[in-house]
Amino acid sequence: MGQLFEALSPRHCAFIEAQKIFFVGTAAEEGTVNLSPKGGDSLRVIDGNTLAWLNLTGSGNESAAHVLQNPRMTVMFCAFEGAPMILRAYGQARVLHRGDLDWDEAMALFPPSVAARQIFLLDIDSVQSSCGMSVPLYDYQADRVDLANWSERQGQQGIEAYWRKKNQQSLDGFESEIVVRSGLPAVQDPEQ
């Protein structure tokens, strides 16, 4: 049976900091529900009621578009080694883009990356822990470097062109606001 908490405890925070992967769930009022795996050095526990995670450039931009429509978000962690546990943080999220006033302060929490697309701040309403005894055991080998290598090859201009082409709308056609809120010019070069 799961247990409910109003905030992350020190035990929960230690568990989160030991994880190599986490999952983010978002949904607008209508349309596709999104569940994204995340990894690398992209999550910070700010305090017992706040998580921040760095969203790197990827093929879609569902989380940003969903949060603008409906700010609810679930972040889930599960133990793939050691004692079993699943931990979910439920709350209301907001998305920061490069053009937002608090971007620099939030970005200072993470390693620099040309692929940095958004930062999400989750205000936690509740936390649930459950047993996780059916989650398989896996051995962590390493973080993948594919995205970092691809991003470096693209450079800032290439990343911004990719945002224009692939990251402005969700699968359901919801705007992500990545172009306008990142301070990019509204008109795209037809060659990109």
mmCIF file of N, CA, C and O in Angstrom, residues 8-20 43-45 47-48 51 77 79 81 85 87:
data_model
loop_
_atom_site.group_PDB
_atom_site.id
_atom_site.type_symbol
_atom_site.label_atom_id
_atom_site.label_comp_id
_atom_site.label_asym_id
_atom_site.label_seq_id
_atom_site.Cartn_x
_atom_site.Cartn_y
_atom_site.Cartn_z
ATOM 1 N N LEU A 8 8.569 16.192 0.059
ATOM 2 C CA LEU A 8 9.670 15.245 0.029
ATOM 3 C C LEU A 8 10.385 15.248 1.375
ATOM 4 O O LEU A 8 10.711 16.318 1.905
ATOM 5 N N SER A 9 10.634 14.089 1.914
ATOM 6 C CA SER A 9 11.390 13.964 3.155
ATOM 7 C C SER A 9 12.885 13.888 2.817
ATOM 8 O O SER A 9 13.252 13.683 1.651
ATOM 9 N N PRO A 10 13.756 14.034 3.801
ATOM 10 C CA PRO A 10 15.190 13.850 3.526
ATOM 11 C C PRO A 10 15.480 12.472 2.914
ATOM 12 O O PRO A 10 16.327 12.353 2.034
ATOM 13 N N ARG A 11 14.761 11.446 3.339
ATOM 14 C CA ARG A 11 14.934 10.095 2.765
ATOM 15 C C ARG A 11 14.541 10.098 1.285
ATOM 16 O O ARG A 11 15.229 9.510 0.453
ATOM 17 N N HIS A 12 13.435 10.755 0.948
ATOM 18 C CA HIS A 12 13.012 10.847 -0.447
ATOM 19 C C HIS A 12 14.064 11.585 -1.282
ATOM 20 O O HIS A 12 14.384 11.172 -2.401
ATOM 21 N N CYS A 13 14.583 12.676 -0.745
ATOM 22 C CA CYS A 13 15.576 13.473 -1.474
ATOM 23 C C CYS A 13 16.833 12.657 -1.748
ATOM 24 O O CYS A 13 17.382 12.712 -2.859
ATOM 25 N N ALA A 14 17.283 11.890 -0.763
ATOM 26 C CA ALA A 14 18.459 11.041 -0.956
ATOM 27 C C ALA A 14 18.183 9.985 -2.029
ATOM 28 O O ALA A 14 19.046 9.693 -2.866
ATOM 29 N N PHE A 15 16.989 9.414 -2.017
ATOM 30 C CA PHE A 15 16.605 8.426 -3.031
ATOM 31 C C PHE A 15 16.631 9.064 -4.423
ATOM 32 O O PHE A 15 17.198 8.505 -5.368
ATOM 33 N N ILE A 16 16.033 10.236 -4.563
ATOM 34 C CA ILE A 16 15.997 10.928 -5.857
ATOM 35 C C ILE A 16 17.411 11.200 -6.361
ATOM 36 O O ILE A 16 17.730 10.962 -7.527
ATOM 37 N N GLU A 17 18.268 11.695 -5.495
ATOM 38 C CA GLU A 17 19.624 12.052 -5.910
ATOM 39 C C GLU A 17 20.439 10.841 -6.336
ATOM 40 O O GLU A 17 21.389 10.967 -7.110
ATOM 41 N N ALA A 18 20.055 9.639 -5.909
ATOM 42 C CA ALA A 18 20.765 8.421 -6.296
ATOM 43 C C ALA A 18 20.279 7.847 -7.629
ATOM 44 O O ALA A 18 20.927 6.959 -8.188
ATOM 45 N N GLN A 19 19.161 8.343 -8.159
ATOM 46 C CA GLN A 19 18.584 7.760 -9.369
ATOM 47 C C GLN A 19 19.274 8.271 -10.629
ATOM 48 O O GLN A 19 19.664 9.433 -10.700
ATOM 49 N N LYS A 20 19.370 7.414 -11.625
ATOM 50 C CA LYS A 20 19.979 7.759 -12.909
ATOM 51 C C LYS A 20 18.928 8.078 -13.972
ATOM 52 O O LYS A 20 19.273 8.569 -15.048
ATOM 53 N N LEU A 43 18.327 17.011 -13.054
ATOM 54 C CA LEU A 43 17.290 17.208 -12.036
ATOM 55 C C LEU A 43 17.906 17.728 -10.745
ATOM 56 O O LEU A 43 18.986 17.276 -10.348
ATOM 57 N N ARG A 44 17.205 18.656 -10.105
ATOM 58 C CA ARG A 44 17.639 19.185 -8.814
ATOM 59 C C ARG A 44 16.460 19.209 -7.853
ATOM 60 O O ARG A 44 15.353 19.614 -8.227
ATOM 61 N N VAL A 45 16.714 18.783 -6.623
ATOM 62 C CA VAL A 45 15.760 18.972 -5.542
ATOM 63 C C VAL A 45 16.085 20.331 -4.945
ATOM 64 O O VAL A 45 17.157 20.524 -4.370
ATOM 65 N N ASP A 47 13.957 22.047 -2.714
ATOM 66 C CA ASP A 47 13.560 21.863 -1.317
ATOM 67 C C ASP A 47 12.480 20.788 -1.306
ATOM 68 O O ASP A 47 12.190 20.177 -2.341
ATOM 69 N N GLY A 48 11.882 20.540 -0.159
ATOM 70 C CA GLY A 48 10.894 19.475 -0.028
ATOM 71 C C GLY A 48 9.651 19.655 -0.868
ATOM 72 O O GLY A 48 8.892 18.699 -1.075
ATOM 73 N N LEU A 51 10.950 20.767 -7.257
ATOM 74 C CA LEU A 51 11.929 20.116 -8.121
ATOM 75 C C LEU A 51 12.174 21.012 -9.329
ATOM 76 O O LEU A 51 11.275 21.723 -9.779
ATOM 77 N N PHE A 77 10.084 8.366 -9.983
ATOM 78 C CA PHE A 77 11.385 7.721 -9.822
ATOM 79 C C PHE A 77 11.118 6.287 -9.388
ATOM 80 O O PHE A 77 10.181 6.032 -8.636
ATOM 81 N N ALA A 79 13.346 2.550 -8.154
ATOM 82 C CA ALA A 79 14.623 1.910 -7.868
ATOM 83 C C ALA A 79 14.834 0.748 -8.830
ATOM 84 O O ALA A 79 14.008 -0.156 -8.902
ATOM 85 N N GLU A 81 17.892 -0.731 -8.611
ATOM 86 C CA GLU A 81 18.893 -1.462 -7.835
ATOM 87 C C GLU A 81 18.589 -1.227 -6.357
ATOM 88 O O GLU A 81 17.848 -0.304 -6.007
ATOM 89 N N MET A 85 11.477 0.622 -4.513
ATOM 90 C CA MET A 85 10.645 1.779 -4.179
ATOM 91 C C MET A 85 10.257 2.494 -5.465
ATOM 92 O O MET A 85 11.053 2.580 -6.402
ATOM 93 N N LEU A 87 8.613 6.344 -6.296
ATOM 94 C CA LEU A 87 8.321 7.633 -5.678
ATOM 95 C C LEU A 87 7.755 8.562 -6.746
ATOM 96 O O LEU A 87 8.355 8.722 -7.812
#
